[in-house]
Short mmCIF file of C-alpha atoms in Angstrom, two decimals:
data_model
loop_
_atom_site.label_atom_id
_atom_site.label_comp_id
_atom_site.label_asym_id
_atom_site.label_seq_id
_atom_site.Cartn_x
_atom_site.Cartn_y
_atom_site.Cartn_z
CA UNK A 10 109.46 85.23 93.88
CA UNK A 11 108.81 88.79 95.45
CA UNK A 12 109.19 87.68 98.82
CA UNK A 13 112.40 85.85 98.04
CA UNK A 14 113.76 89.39 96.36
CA UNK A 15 112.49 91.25 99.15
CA UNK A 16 114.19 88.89 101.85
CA UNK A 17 117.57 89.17 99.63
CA UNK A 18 117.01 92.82 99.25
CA UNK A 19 116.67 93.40 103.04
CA UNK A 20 119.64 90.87 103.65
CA UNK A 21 122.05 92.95 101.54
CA UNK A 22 121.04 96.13 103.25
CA UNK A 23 122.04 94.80 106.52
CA UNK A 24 125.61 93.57 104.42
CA UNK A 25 126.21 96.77 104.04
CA UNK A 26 126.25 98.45 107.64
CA UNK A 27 128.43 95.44 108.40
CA UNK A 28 130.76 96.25 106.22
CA UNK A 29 130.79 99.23 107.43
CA UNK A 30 131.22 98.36 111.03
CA UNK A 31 133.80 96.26 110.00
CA UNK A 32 135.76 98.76 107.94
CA UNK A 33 135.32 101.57 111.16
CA UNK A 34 137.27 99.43 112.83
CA UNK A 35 140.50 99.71 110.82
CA UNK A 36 140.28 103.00 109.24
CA UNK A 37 137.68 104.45 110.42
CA UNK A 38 138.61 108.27 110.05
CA UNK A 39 138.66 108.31 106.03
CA UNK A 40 135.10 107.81 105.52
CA UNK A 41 135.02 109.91 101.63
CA UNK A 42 137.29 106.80 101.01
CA UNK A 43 135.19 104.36 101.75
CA UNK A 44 132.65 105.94 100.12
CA UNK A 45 134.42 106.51 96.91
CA UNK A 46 135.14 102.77 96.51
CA UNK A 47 131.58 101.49 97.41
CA UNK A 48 130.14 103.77 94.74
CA UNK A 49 132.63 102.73 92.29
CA UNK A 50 132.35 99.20 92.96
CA UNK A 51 128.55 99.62 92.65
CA UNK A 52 128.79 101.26 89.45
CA UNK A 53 131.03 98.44 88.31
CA UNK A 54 128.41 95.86 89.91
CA UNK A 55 125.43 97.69 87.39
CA UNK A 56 128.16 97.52 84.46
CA UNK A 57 128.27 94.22 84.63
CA UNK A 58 124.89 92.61 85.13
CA UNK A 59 124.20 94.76 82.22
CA UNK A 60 126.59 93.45 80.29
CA UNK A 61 127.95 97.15 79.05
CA UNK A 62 125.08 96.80 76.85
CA UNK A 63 123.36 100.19 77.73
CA UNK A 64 120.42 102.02 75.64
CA UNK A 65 120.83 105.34 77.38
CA UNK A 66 117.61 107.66 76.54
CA UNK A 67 117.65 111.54 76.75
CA UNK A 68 114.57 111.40 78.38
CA UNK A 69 115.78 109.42 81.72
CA UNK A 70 117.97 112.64 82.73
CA UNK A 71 115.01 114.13 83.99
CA UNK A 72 115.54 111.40 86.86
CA UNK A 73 119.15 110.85 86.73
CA UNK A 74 120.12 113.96 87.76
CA UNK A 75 117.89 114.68 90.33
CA UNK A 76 118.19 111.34 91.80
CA UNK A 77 122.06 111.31 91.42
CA UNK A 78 122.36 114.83 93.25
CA UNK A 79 120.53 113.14 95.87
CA UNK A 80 122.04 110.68 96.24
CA UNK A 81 125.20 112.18 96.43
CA UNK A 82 123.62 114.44 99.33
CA UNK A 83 122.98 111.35 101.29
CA UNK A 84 126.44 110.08 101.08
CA UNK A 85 127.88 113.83 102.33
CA UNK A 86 125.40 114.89 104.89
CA UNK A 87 125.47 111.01 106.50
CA UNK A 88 129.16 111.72 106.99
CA UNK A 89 128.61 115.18 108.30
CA UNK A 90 125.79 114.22 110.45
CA UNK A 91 127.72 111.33 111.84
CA UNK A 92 131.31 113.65 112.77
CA UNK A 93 128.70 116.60 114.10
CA UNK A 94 126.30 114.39 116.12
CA UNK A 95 125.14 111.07 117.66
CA UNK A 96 125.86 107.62 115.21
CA UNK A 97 122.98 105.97 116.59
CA UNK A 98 120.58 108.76 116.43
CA UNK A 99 121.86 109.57 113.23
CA UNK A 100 120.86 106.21 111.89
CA UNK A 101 117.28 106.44 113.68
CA UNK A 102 116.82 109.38 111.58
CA UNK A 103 117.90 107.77 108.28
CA UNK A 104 115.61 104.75 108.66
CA UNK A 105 112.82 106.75 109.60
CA UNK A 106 113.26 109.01 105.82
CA UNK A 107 111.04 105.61 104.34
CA UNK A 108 108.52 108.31 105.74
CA UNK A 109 109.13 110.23 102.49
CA UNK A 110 108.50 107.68 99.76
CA UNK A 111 105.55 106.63 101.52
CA UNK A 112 103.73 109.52 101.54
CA UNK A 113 104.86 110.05 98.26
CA UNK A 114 102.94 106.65 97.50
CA UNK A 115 99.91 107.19 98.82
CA UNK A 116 99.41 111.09 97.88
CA UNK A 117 100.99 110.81 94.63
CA UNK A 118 100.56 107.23 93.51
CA UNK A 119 97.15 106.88 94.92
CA UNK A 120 98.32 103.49 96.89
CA UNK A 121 96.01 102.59 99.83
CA UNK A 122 96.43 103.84 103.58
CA UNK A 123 95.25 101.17 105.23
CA UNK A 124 94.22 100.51 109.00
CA UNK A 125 96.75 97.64 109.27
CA UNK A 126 99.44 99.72 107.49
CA UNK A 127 98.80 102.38 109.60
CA UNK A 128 99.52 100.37 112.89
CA UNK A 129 102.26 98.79 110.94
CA UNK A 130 104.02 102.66 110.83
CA UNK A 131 103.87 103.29 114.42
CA UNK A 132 104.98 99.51 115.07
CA UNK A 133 107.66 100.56 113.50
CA UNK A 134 108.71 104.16 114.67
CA UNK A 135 108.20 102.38 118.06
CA UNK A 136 111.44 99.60 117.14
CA UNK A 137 113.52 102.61 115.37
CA UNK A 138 113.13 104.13 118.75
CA UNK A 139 113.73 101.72 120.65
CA UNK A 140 116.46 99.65 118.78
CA UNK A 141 118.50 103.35 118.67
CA UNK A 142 118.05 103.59 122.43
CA UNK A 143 122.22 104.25 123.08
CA UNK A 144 122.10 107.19 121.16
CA UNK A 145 121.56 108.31 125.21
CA UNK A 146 124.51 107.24 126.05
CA UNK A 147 126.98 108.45 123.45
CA UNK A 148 127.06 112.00 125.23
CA UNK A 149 126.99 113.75 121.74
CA UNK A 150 126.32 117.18 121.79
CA UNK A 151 123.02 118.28 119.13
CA UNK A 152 124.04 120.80 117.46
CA UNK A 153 122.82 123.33 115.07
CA UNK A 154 124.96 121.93 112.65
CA UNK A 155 123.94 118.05 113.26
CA UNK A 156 120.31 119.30 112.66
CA UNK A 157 120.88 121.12 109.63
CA UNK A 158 123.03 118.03 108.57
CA UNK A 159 120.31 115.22 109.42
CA UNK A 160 117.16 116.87 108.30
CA UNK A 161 119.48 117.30 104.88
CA UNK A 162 120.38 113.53 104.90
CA UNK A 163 116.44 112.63 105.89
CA UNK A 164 115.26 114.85 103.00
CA UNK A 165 117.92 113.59 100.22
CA UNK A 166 117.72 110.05 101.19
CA UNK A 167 113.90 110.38 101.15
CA UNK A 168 113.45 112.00 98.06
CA UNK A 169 115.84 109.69 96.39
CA UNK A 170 113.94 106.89 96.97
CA UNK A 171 110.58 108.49 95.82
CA UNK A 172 112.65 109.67 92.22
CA UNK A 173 114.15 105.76 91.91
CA UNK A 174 109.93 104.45 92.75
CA UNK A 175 108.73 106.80 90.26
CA UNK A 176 110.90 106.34 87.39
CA UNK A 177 110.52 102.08 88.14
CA UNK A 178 106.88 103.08 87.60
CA UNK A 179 106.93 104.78 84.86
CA UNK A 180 109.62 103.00 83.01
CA UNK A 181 108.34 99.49 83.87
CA UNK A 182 111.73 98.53 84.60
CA UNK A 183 113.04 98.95 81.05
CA UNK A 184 115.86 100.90 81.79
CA UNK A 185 116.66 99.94 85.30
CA UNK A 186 120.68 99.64 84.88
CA UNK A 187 120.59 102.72 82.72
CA UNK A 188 119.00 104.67 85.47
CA UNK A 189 121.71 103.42 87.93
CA UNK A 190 125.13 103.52 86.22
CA UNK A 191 124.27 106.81 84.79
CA UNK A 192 123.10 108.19 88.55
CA UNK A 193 126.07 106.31 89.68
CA UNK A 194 129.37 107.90 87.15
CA UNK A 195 127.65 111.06 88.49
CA UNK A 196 127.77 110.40 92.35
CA UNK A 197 131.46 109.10 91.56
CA UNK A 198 132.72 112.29 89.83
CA UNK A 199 130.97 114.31 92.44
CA UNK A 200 132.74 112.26 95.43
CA UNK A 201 135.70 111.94 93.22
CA UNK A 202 136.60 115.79 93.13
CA UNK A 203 135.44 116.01 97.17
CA UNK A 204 138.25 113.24 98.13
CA UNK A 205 141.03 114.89 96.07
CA UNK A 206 140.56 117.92 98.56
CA UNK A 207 139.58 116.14 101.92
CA UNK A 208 141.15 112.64 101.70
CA UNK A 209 143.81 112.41 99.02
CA UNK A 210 146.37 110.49 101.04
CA UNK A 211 143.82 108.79 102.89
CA UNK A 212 142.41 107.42 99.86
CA UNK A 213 145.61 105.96 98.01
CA UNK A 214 146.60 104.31 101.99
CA UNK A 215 143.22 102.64 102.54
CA UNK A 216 143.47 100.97 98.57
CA UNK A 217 147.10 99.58 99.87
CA UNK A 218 145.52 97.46 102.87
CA UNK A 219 142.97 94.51 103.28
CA UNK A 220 140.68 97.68 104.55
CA UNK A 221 139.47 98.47 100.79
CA UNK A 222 137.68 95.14 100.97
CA UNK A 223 134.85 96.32 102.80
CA UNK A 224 133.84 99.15 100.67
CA UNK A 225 133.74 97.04 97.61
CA UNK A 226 132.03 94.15 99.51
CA UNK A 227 129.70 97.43 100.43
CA UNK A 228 129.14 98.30 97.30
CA UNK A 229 128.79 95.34 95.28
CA UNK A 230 125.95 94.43 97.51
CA UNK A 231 124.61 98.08 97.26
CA UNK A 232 124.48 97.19 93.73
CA UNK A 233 122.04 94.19 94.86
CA UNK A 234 119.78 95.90 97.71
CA UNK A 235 119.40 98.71 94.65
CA UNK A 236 118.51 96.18 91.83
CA UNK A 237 115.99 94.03 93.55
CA UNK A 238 114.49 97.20 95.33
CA UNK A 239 113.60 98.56 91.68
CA UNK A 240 112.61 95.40 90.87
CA UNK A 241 109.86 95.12 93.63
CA UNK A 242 109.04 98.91 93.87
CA UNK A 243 107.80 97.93 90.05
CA UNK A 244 105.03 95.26 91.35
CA UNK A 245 104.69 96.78 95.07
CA UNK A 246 103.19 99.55 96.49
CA UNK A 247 105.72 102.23 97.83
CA UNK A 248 103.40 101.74 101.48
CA UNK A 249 104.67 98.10 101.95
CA UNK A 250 107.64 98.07 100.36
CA UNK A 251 109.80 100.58 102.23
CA UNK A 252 108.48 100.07 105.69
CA UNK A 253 109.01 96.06 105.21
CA UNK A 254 112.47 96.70 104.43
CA UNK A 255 113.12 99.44 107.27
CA UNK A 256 111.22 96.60 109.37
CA UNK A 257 112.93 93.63 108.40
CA UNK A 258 116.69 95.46 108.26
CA UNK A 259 115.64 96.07 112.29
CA UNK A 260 115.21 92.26 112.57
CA UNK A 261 117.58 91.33 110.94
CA UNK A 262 120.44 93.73 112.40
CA UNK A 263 119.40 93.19 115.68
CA UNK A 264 119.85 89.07 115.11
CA UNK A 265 123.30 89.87 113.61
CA UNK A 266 124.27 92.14 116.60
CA UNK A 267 123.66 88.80 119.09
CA UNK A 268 125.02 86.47 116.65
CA UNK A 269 128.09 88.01 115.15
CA UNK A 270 129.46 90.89 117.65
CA UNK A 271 128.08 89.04 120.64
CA UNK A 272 126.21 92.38 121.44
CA UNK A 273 123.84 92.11 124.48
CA UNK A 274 120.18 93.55 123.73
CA UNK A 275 119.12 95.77 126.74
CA UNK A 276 115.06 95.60 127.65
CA UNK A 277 114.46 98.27 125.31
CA UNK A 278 116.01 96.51 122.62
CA UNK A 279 114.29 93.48 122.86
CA UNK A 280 110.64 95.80 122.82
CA UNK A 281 111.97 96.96 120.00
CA UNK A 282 112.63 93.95 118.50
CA UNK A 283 109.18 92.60 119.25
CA UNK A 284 107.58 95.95 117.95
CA UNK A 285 109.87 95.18 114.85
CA UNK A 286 108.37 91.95 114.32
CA UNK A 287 104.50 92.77 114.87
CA UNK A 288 105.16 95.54 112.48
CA UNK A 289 106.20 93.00 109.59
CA UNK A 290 103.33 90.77 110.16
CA UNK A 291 101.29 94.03 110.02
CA UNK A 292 102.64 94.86 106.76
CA UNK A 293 101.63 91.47 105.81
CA UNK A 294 97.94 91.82 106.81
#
């Protein structure tokens, strides 16, 4: 049953950068917008697999907040990174932020560093690289400002996921949706006030045109990769988990880019594929 959740979990991550993709291609230049409806729509996804029946504890704020300011960081400083920098680089530095939790799993959480795991890791960094080998070729100027931005966006996204693996651990999963809808109507207030200065107009054309259907499709399965992530991170270390997922989303985009957008993978991408697959069977050692 894990591995079926994990496989799902991994599919709906890669769901989401094609909706993405697909949404760049229409209205690309209102991305608060998009944003705004993929949160809402997740929020509306954790509403109702909870059936509005919510027992909201005091106590859980101590996460909530934390993880919803996060959270919220990641959604702003992507954006920022991406209009001051290098997509593809940008996204090499966002996959490689499953650095965070992981050290936060075996320094904090006491979960193993193993040999196999370790070789698993570089397996890894090795595909990120490799896979994000364009970035070369975009011609993107690094700025100050793009490194402020990304090391912001590697630390919140980071962080967040150590807060949501905590909490799963020490909640046992009790309050999962709780944790989520709450972290969520604060993201969506917080983005909410942002696109009524930046993206007013852009906001009320994009929910006029087919376009809007990519950041619900976005966020609904946001809702999923989110739910069956705190499922796992319950009954798996934070060591396998992540990297499997940063791992398999590699794979799996990668097969999606040939398949779908008839992309063509250059040498480097198919070493990184390759690196991307040892790495999996690593984590599986």
């Amino acid at each position: 049953m894990n591995s079926v959740l994990l496989i799902i979990s991994i599919i709906t991550q890669v769901a989401q950068q094609m909706c993405r993709k697909e949404y760049n291609k229409k209205a690309g230049d209102k991305p608060l917008s998009f944003s705004i409806f993929a949160i809402f729509a997740t929020l509306l996804y954790f509403l109702a697999i909870s059936r509005f029946n919510l027992q909201i504890e005091g106590g859980m704020f101590v996460y909530v907040i934390p993880f919803a300011l996060c959270f919220t960081a990641t959604y702003i400083f992507t954006f920022l990174s991406i209009q001051h920098g290098p997509l593809s680089l940008t996204s090499l530095m966002i996959s490689c932020s499953v650095v965070v939790p992981l050290i936060y799993g075996v320094v904090f959480l006491d979960e193993p560093l193993t040999r196999t795991l370790t070789i698993g890791l570089v397996l890894l960094l090795l595909s990120v690289i490799c896979v994000s080998e364009p970035w070369k070729k975009e011609n993107a100027v690094i700025s100050t400002k793009w490194i402020i931005y990304i090391s912001l966006t590697f630390l919140s996204n980071g962080i967040c996921t150590s807060i949501q693996k905590y909490f799963q651990v020490k909640d046992r999963g009790a309050h999962s949706n709780e944790f989520m809808i709450c972290s969520l109507a604060i993201t969506f207030i917080i983005l909410l006030i942002f696109v009524m200065f930046k993206e007013r107009q852009g906001a009320k054309s994009v929910i006029k045109t087919p376009s809007v259907l990519w950041p619900v499709l976005c966020g609904i399965t946001n809702g999923m990769a989110n739910q069956f992530t705190m499922l796992l991170a319950i009954v798996l270390p934070a060591s396998f988990l992540y990297p499997i997922q940063s791992a398999g989303g590699i794979i799996l985009t990668a097969v999606v880019s040939v398949i779908v957008y008839k992309e063509r993978l250059s040498t480097t991408h198919k070493i990184g594929f390759v690196a991307g697959v040892v790495a999996v069977i690593a984590f599986n050692l």
